[in-house]
mmCIF file of C-alpha atoms in Angstrom:
data_model
loop_
_atom_site.group_PDB
_atom_site.id
_atom_site.type_symbol
_atom_site.label_atom_id
_atom_site.label_comp_id
_atom_site.label_asym_id
_atom_site.label_seq_id
_atom_site.Cartn_x
_atom_site.Cartn_y
_atom_site.Cartn_z
ATOM 1 C CA UNK A 1 0.000 0.000 0.000
ATOM 2 C CA UNK A 2 3.000 2.343 -0.034
ATOM 3 C CA UNK A 3 5.709 3.741 2.216
ATOM 4 C CA UNK A 4 3.661 3.605 5.417
ATOM 5 C CA UNK A 5 2.937 -0.091 4.944
ATOM 6 C CA UNK A 6 6.579 -0.731 4.080
ATOM 7 C CA UNK A 7 7.654 0.820 7.402
ATOM 8 C CA UNK A 8 5.219 -1.446 9.251
ATOM 9 C CA UNK A 9 6.548 -4.530 7.464
ATOM 10 C CA UNK A 10 10.088 -3.511 8.355
ATOM 11 C CA UNK A 11 9.289 -2.721 11.981
ATOM 12 C CA UNK A 12 7.424 -6.024 12.423
ATOM 13 C CA UNK A 13 10.407 -8.056 11.230
ATOM 14 C CA UNK A 14 8.556 -9.346 8.155
ATOM 15 C CA UNK A 15 11.279 -7.873 5.924
ATOM 16 C CA UNK A 16 14.892 -6.769 6.446
ATOM 17 C CA UNK A 17 14.866 -3.911 3.900
ATOM 18 C CA UNK A 18 12.194 -1.598 2.528
ATOM 19 C CA UNK A 19 11.811 1.305 0.115
ATOM 20 C CA UNK A 20 10.391 4.299 1.972
ATOM 21 C CA UNK A 21 9.992 7.979 1.114
ATOM 22 C CA UNK A 22 12.297 10.098 3.263
ATOM 23 C CA UNK A 23 9.427 12.181 4.678
ATOM 24 C CA UNK A 24 7.564 9.050 5.776
ATOM 25 C CA UNK A 25 10.780 7.665 7.267
ATOM 26 C CA UNK A 26 11.209 10.830 9.333
ATOM 27 C CA UNK A 27 7.611 10.751 10.583
ATOM 28 C CA UNK A 28 7.982 7.081 11.542
ATOM 29 C CA UNK A 29 11.296 7.597 13.347
ATOM 30 C CA UNK A 30 9.937 10.567 15.300
ATOM 31 C CA UNK A 31 6.520 9.027 15.977
ATOM 32 C CA UNK A 32 4.490 11.687 14.153
ATOM 33 C CA UNK A 33 1.410 11.538 11.951
ATOM 34 C CA UNK A 34 0.268 7.969 11.331
ATOM 35 C CA UNK A 35 3.009 6.784 13.713
ATOM 36 C CA UNK A 36 1.918 9.064 16.549
ATOM 37 C CA UNK A 37 2.747 7.491 19.903
ATOM 38 C CA UNK A 38 4.758 4.685 18.309
ATOM 39 C CA UNK A 39 8.140 6.029 17.156
ATOM 40 C CA UNK A 40 10.105 3.524 15.105
ATOM 41 C CA UNK A 41 13.499 4.283 16.603
ATOM 42 C CA UNK A 42 15.059 1.076 15.270
ATOM 43 C CA UNK A 43 14.861 2.282 11.668
ATOM 44 C CA UNK A 44 18.178 2.993 9.984
ATOM 45 C CA UNK A 45 19.131 4.455 6.603
ATOM 46 C CA UNK A 46 21.038 2.231 4.207
ATOM 47 C CA UNK A 47 21.079 4.574 1.200
ATOM 48 C CA UNK A 48 19.247 7.273 -0.716
ATOM 49 C CA UNK A 49 18.381 6.006 -4.183
ATOM 50 C CA UNK A 50 16.616 8.642 -6.308
ATOM 51 C CA UNK A 51 14.285 11.666 -6.062
ATOM 52 C CA UNK A 52 10.520 11.150 -6.234
ATOM 53 C CA UNK A 53 8.854 14.368 -7.405
ATOM 54 C CA UNK A 54 5.356 15.256 -6.272
ATOM 55 C CA UNK A 55 3.420 15.392 -9.549
ATOM 56 C CA UNK A 56 0.202 17.399 -9.582
ATOM 57 C CA UNK A 57 -1.524 16.802 -12.906
ATOM 58 C CA UNK A 58 -4.903 18.113 -14.076
ATOM 59 C CA UNK A 59 -6.852 17.863 -17.281
ATOM 60 C CA UNK A 60 -6.239 20.928 -19.431
ATOM 61 C CA UNK A 61 -9.970 21.635 -19.608
ATOM 62 C CA UNK A 62 -10.402 21.582 -15.802
ATOM 63 C CA UNK A 63 -9.241 25.182 -15.398
ATOM 64 C CA UNK A 64 -6.842 24.130 -12.636
ATOM 65 C CA UNK A 65 -3.640 26.175 -12.820
ATOM 66 C CA UNK A 66 -2.492 26.294 -9.191
ATOM 67 C CA UNK A 67 -2.974 24.280 -6.012
ATOM 68 C CA UNK A 68 -5.659 26.639 -4.693
ATOM 69 C CA UNK A 69 -7.809 25.822 -7.749
ATOM 70 C CA UNK A 70 -8.312 22.285 -6.421
ATOM 71 C CA UNK A 71 -10.989 23.550 -4.041
ATOM 72 C CA UNK A 72 -14.304 22.014 -5.109
ATOM 73 C CA UNK A 73 -12.626 19.667 -7.610
ATOM 74 C CA UNK A 74 -12.449 15.876 -7.862
ATOM 75 C CA UNK A 75 -8.886 14.942 -6.942
ATOM 76 C CA UNK A 76 -6.991 11.665 -6.493
ATOM 77 C CA UNK A 77 -4.842 12.093 -3.388
ATOM 78 C CA UNK A 78 -3.420 8.560 -3.180
ATOM 79 C CA UNK A 79 -4.188 5.402 -1.203
ATOM 80 C CA UNK A 80 -4.692 5.589 2.539
ATOM 81 C CA UNK A 81 -1.245 4.253 3.489
ATOM 82 C CA UNK A 82 0.781 5.905 0.750
ATOM 83 C CA UNK A 83 3.461 8.567 0.702
ATOM 84 C CA UNK A 84 1.506 10.218 -2.109
ATOM 85 C CA UNK A 85 -1.393 10.896 0.250
ATOM 86 C CA UNK A 86 0.876 12.270 2.967
ATOM 87 C CA UNK A 87 2.473 14.625 0.438
ATOM 88 C CA UNK A 88 -0.854 15.611 -1.115
ATOM 89 C CA UNK A 89 -2.371 16.536 2.242
ATOM 90 C CA UNK A 90 0.736 18.555 3.180
ATOM 91 C CA UNK A 91 0.654 20.456 -0.115
ATOM 92 C CA UNK A 92 -3.073 21.103 0.199
ATOM 93 C CA UNK A 93 -2.695 22.296 3.798
ATOM 94 C CA UNK A 94 0.125 24.665 2.814
ATOM 95 C CA UNK A 95 -2.199 26.176 0.195
ATOM 96 C CA UNK A 96 -5.069 26.525 2.672
ATOM 97 C CA UNK A 97 -7.143 23.808 1.021
ATOM 98 C CA UNK A 98 -8.432 21.172 3.422
ATOM 99 C CA UNK A 99 -9.201 17.697 2.144
ATOM 100 C CA UNK A 100 -12.831 18.358 3.050
ATOM 101 C CA UNK A 101 -12.822 21.236 0.554
ATOM 102 C CA UNK A 102 -12.425 18.768 -2.330
ATOM 103 C CA UNK A 103 -15.588 17.633 -4.113
ATOM 104 C CA UNK A 104 -14.122 14.107 -4.256
ATOM 105 C CA UNK A 105 -10.976 12.723 -2.589
ATOM 106 C CA UNK A 106 -10.189 9.697 -4.737
ATOM 107 C CA UNK A 107 -8.006 7.033 -3.066
ATOM 108 C CA UNK A 108 -6.983 4.999 -6.116
ATOM 109 C CA UNK A 109 -3.334 4.048 -6.685
ATOM 110 C CA UNK A 110 -1.714 5.748 -9.679
ATOM 111 C CA UNK A 111 -2.910 3.314 -12.391
ATOM 112 C CA UNK A 112 -6.535 3.684 -11.304
ATOM 113 C CA UNK A 113 -6.209 7.435 -10.788
ATOM 114 C CA UNK A 114 -4.719 7.871 -14.266
ATOM 115 C CA UNK A 115 -7.547 5.846 -15.788
ATOM 116 C CA UNK A 116 -10.110 7.932 -13.895
ATOM 117 C CA UNK A 117 -8.512 11.156 -15.113
ATOM 118 C CA UNK A 118 -8.507 9.933 -18.716
ATOM 119 C CA UNK A 119 -12.177 8.944 -18.395
ATOM 120 C CA UNK A 120 -13.174 12.365 -17.015
ATOM 121 C CA UNK A 121 -14.170 10.923 -13.633
ATOM 122 C CA UNK A 122 -11.736 13.160 -11.734
ATOM 123 C CA UNK A 123 -10.151 16.538 -12.474
ATOM 124 C CA UNK A 124 -6.632 16.109 -11.073
ATOM 125 C CA UNK A 125 -4.300 13.673 -9.386
ATOM 126 C CA UNK A 126 -1.303 13.698 -7.083
ATOM 127 C CA UNK A 127 1.471 11.164 -7.572
ATOM 128 C CA UNK A 128 4.762 11.032 -5.698
ATOM 129 C CA UNK A 129 6.782 8.866 -8.022
ATOM 130 C CA UNK A 130 10.106 8.811 -9.871
ATOM 131 C CA UNK A 131 10.207 10.707 -13.148
ATOM 132 C CA UNK A 132 9.475 9.876 -15.859
ATOM 133 C CA UNK A 133 6.674 7.680 -14.522
ATOM 134 C CA UNK A 134 5.347 5.276 -17.153
ATOM 135 C CA UNK A 135 1.705 5.710 -16.078
ATOM 136 C CA UNK A 136 1.915 9.496 -16.409
ATOM 137 C CA UNK A 137 3.728 9.268 -19.735
ATOM 138 C CA UNK A 138 0.963 7.058 -21.106
ATOM 139 C CA UNK A 139 -1.689 9.390 -19.689
ATOM 140 C CA UNK A 140 -0.054 12.385 -21.379
ATOM 141 C CA UNK A 141 -0.452 10.715 -24.773
ATOM 142 C CA UNK A 142 -4.189 10.193 -24.204
ATOM 143 C CA UNK A 143 -5.403 13.438 -22.611
ATOM 144 C CA UNK A 144 -4.278 17.096 -22.823
ATOM 145 C CA UNK A 145 -2.810 17.824 -19.394
ATOM 146 C CA UNK A 146 -1.858 20.791 -17.224
ATOM 147 C CA UNK A 147 1.239 20.283 -15.056
ATOM 148 C CA UNK A 148 0.671 22.296 -11.878
ATOM 149 C CA UNK A 149 3.546 23.945 -10.039
ATOM 150 C CA UNK A 150 3.893 23.432 -6.277
ATOM 151 C CA UNK A 151 5.567 26.318 -4.478
ATOM 152 C CA UNK A 152 7.988 25.654 -1.610
ATOM 153 C CA UNK A 153 6.592 26.242 1.860
ATOM 154 C CA UNK A 154 7.479 25.442 5.446
ATOM 155 C CA UNK A 155 4.829 22.738 5.912
ATOM 156 C CA UNK A 156 6.116 20.168 3.384
ATOM 157 C CA UNK A 157 9.775 20.958 4.149
ATOM 158 C CA UNK A 158 9.223 19.973 7.771
ATOM 159 C CA UNK A 159 8.739 16.436 6.473
ATOM 160 C CA UNK A 160 11.943 16.355 4.456
ATOM 161 C CA UNK A 161 10.621 17.394 1.039
ATOM 162 C CA UNK A 162 13.072 19.306 -1.125
ATOM 163 C CA UNK A 163 12.627 21.781 -3.963
ATOM 164 C CA UNK A 164 12.730 20.093 -7.354
ATOM 165 C CA UNK A 165 12.357 21.134 -10.968
ATOM 166 C CA UNK A 166 10.826 18.684 -13.419
ATOM 167 C CA UNK A 167 12.737 19.338 -16.665
ATOM 168 C CA UNK A 168 10.833 20.382 -19.767
ATOM 169 C CA UNK A 169 9.740 17.482 -21.983
ATOM 170 C CA UNK A 170 9.989 14.925 -19.198
ATOM 171 C CA UNK A 171 6.508 13.937 -20.393
ATOM 172 C CA UNK A 172 4.749 14.282 -23.762
ATOM 173 C CA UNK A 173 3.215 17.737 -24.095
ATOM 174 C CA UNK A 174 5.049 19.097 -21.038
ATOM 175 C CA UNK A 175 6.948 21.812 -22.847
ATOM 176 C CA UNK A 176 8.114 23.885 -19.876
ATOM 177 C CA UNK A 177 9.967 23.015 -16.688
ATOM 178 C CA UNK A 178 7.698 22.567 -13.652
ATOM 179 C CA UNK A 179 8.709 23.630 -10.144
ATOM 180 C CA UNK A 180 7.573 21.204 -7.500
ATOM 181 C CA UNK A 181 8.737 19.355 -4.389
ATOM 182 C CA UNK A 182 10.262 15.917 -4.084
ATOM 183 C CA UNK A 183 10.889 13.255 -1.534
ATOM 184 C CA UNK A 184 13.819 10.900 -1.900
ATOM 185 C CA UNK A 185 13.427 7.147 -2.022
ATOM 186 C CA UNK A 186 15.410 5.621 0.814
ATOM 187 C CA UNK A 187 16.414 2.034 1.300
ATOM 188 C CA UNK A 188 15.792 1.446 5.000
ATOM 189 C CA UNK A 189 16.718 -1.363 7.323
ATOM 190 C CA UNK A 190 16.656 -2.004 11.079
ATOM 191 C CA UNK A 191 19.442 -1.654 13.601
ATOM 192 C CA UNK A 192 19.411 -5.429 14.229
ATOM 193 C CA UNK A 193 19.817 -6.661 10.643
ATOM 194 C CA UNK A 194 23.052 -8.697 10.280
ATOM 195 C CA UNK A 195 26.039 -7.025 8.624
ATOM 196 C CA UNK A 196 26.231 -9.782 5.999
ATOM 197 C CA UNK A 197 22.733 -9.007 4.769
ATOM 198 C CA UNK A 198 23.463 -5.281 4.770
ATOM 199 C CA UNK A 199 26.641 -5.748 2.742
ATOM 200 C CA UNK A 200 24.782 -7.935 0.258
ATOM 201 C CA UNK A 201 22.165 -5.225 -0.247
ATOM 202 C CA UNK A 202 24.815 -2.520 -0.716
ATOM 203 C CA UNK A 203 26.493 -4.698 -3.339
ATOM 204 C CA UNK A 204 23.180 -5.265 -5.108
ATOM 205 C CA UNK A 205 22.422 -1.541 -5.166
ATOM 206 C CA UNK A 206 25.760 -0.075 -6.157
ATOM 207 C CA UNK A 207 27.754 -2.755 -7.956
ATOM 208 C CA UNK A 208 25.233 -3.595 -10.690
ATOM 209 C CA UNK A 209 26.697 -3.771 -14.216
ATOM 210 C CA UNK A 210 26.271 -0.597 -16.273
ATOM 211 C CA UNK A 211 24.288 -2.565 -18.858
ATOM 212 C CA UNK A 212 21.631 -3.349 -16.270
ATOM 213 C CA UNK A 213 21.420 0.285 -15.175
ATOM 214 C CA UNK A 214 20.939 1.378 -18.780
ATOM 215 C CA UNK A 215 17.668 -0.562 -18.916
ATOM 216 C CA UNK A 216 15.910 1.896 -16.598
ATOM 217 C CA UNK A 217 16.001 5.659 -16.071
ATOM 218 C CA UNK A 218 15.430 5.014 -12.375
ATOM 219 C CA UNK A 219 18.230 2.471 -11.987
ATOM 220 C CA UNK A 220 20.571 4.879 -13.737
ATOM 221 C CA UNK A 221 20.079 7.348 -10.874
ATOM 222 C CA UNK A 222 21.220 4.903 -8.176
ATOM 223 C CA UNK A 223 24.869 5.623 -7.437
ATOM 224 C CA UNK A 224 27.258 6.070 -4.557
ATOM 225 C CA UNK A 225 27.843 9.764 -5.313
ATOM 226 C CA UNK A 226 24.253 10.741 -4.435
ATOM 227 C CA UNK A 227 23.554 7.966 -1.942
ATOM 228 C CA UNK A 228 23.523 10.323 1.065
ATOM 229 C CA UNK A 229 21.187 12.995 -0.332
ATOM 230 C CA UNK A 230 17.910 13.539 1.480
ATOM 231 C CA UNK A 231 18.552 11.102 4.339
ATOM 232 C CA UNK A 232 16.324 12.070 7.268
ATOM 233 C CA UNK A 233 17.005 9.373 9.896
ATOM 234 C CA UNK A 234 20.161 7.964 11.508
ATOM 235 C CA UNK A 235 22.475 5.839 9.398
ATOM 236 C CA UNK A 236 23.248 2.186 9.832
ATOM 237 C CA UNK A 237 26.947 2.451 10.775
ATOM 238 C CA UNK A 238 28.160 -0.065 8.187
ATOM 239 C CA UNK A 239 26.386 1.817 5.371
ATOM 240 C CA UNK A 240 27.540 5.173 6.702
ATOM 241 C CA UNK A 241 31.155 4.040 6.570
ATOM 242 C CA UNK A 242 30.769 2.440 3.139
ATOM 243 C CA UNK A 243 29.265 5.537 1.532
ATOM 244 C CA UNK A 244 30.880 8.439 3.384
ATOM 245 C CA UNK A 245 34.116 8.522 1.384
ATOM 246 C CA UNK A 246 32.321 8.913 -1.962
ATOM 247 C CA UNK A 247 29.488 11.218 -0.853
ATOM 248 C CA UNK A 248 30.781 13.638 1.782
ATOM 249 C CA UNK A 249 27.692 15.898 1.954
ATOM 250 C CA UNK A 250 25.667 13.925 4.472
ATOM 251 C CA UNK A 251 22.344 15.105 5.817
ATOM 252 C CA UNK A 252 21.969 15.783 9.529
ATOM 253 C CA UNK A 253 20.293 12.755 11.153
ATOM 254 C CA UNK A 254 16.908 13.234 12.770
ATOM 255 C CA UNK A 255 16.929 13.717 16.488
#
């Protein structure tokens, strides 16, 4: 169901590693939001993998040109346990638009939300996902879209979101760069996971052949040089040591 569910799987011991948005990781570690009263202090960062921009996409005919225009509109804000929903609610709150001000708050995952937008069942959707996202690229070939800018504000930044510019022509018909916010996708683990497993995961992430990386725009972004960007929780010591020499600009761990 998304980053929130991945944290729960990790904390329960069901998995040793999990992909989690950095803002969700911070909320979980500090015991805020959906993790209120239950801080997950055993979470540790293994690596930062790639940015995940917050996409806000509307149909061109909807008249939506800024976040405030979502008031009274039908909007997909992401599944209940997803990082997309957490980001969408933070962006809406920063713009003074409560979720109850939406005509419809659709909870479909991205494939369903994209289909609903193409069918005219909703007016806009949020999606926190790597770019270019295949679902959004396909949607852009089917429906004329408006790519809505998201201005920086204190509310989303408190959760670890960073300013991000979606380059022009990332998607069909998107002819201008779009300013937005982004989380970073972190590979998380727990403080009790054996070193051998951690080393195996680091090898898998960073020692893949170049030919394999060339198969995916997302895989191509995974590298040691940027592996410390956007980290919001304490490091697993083994990973910290392995990555510090090649990426000196480490983020300050959460307290």
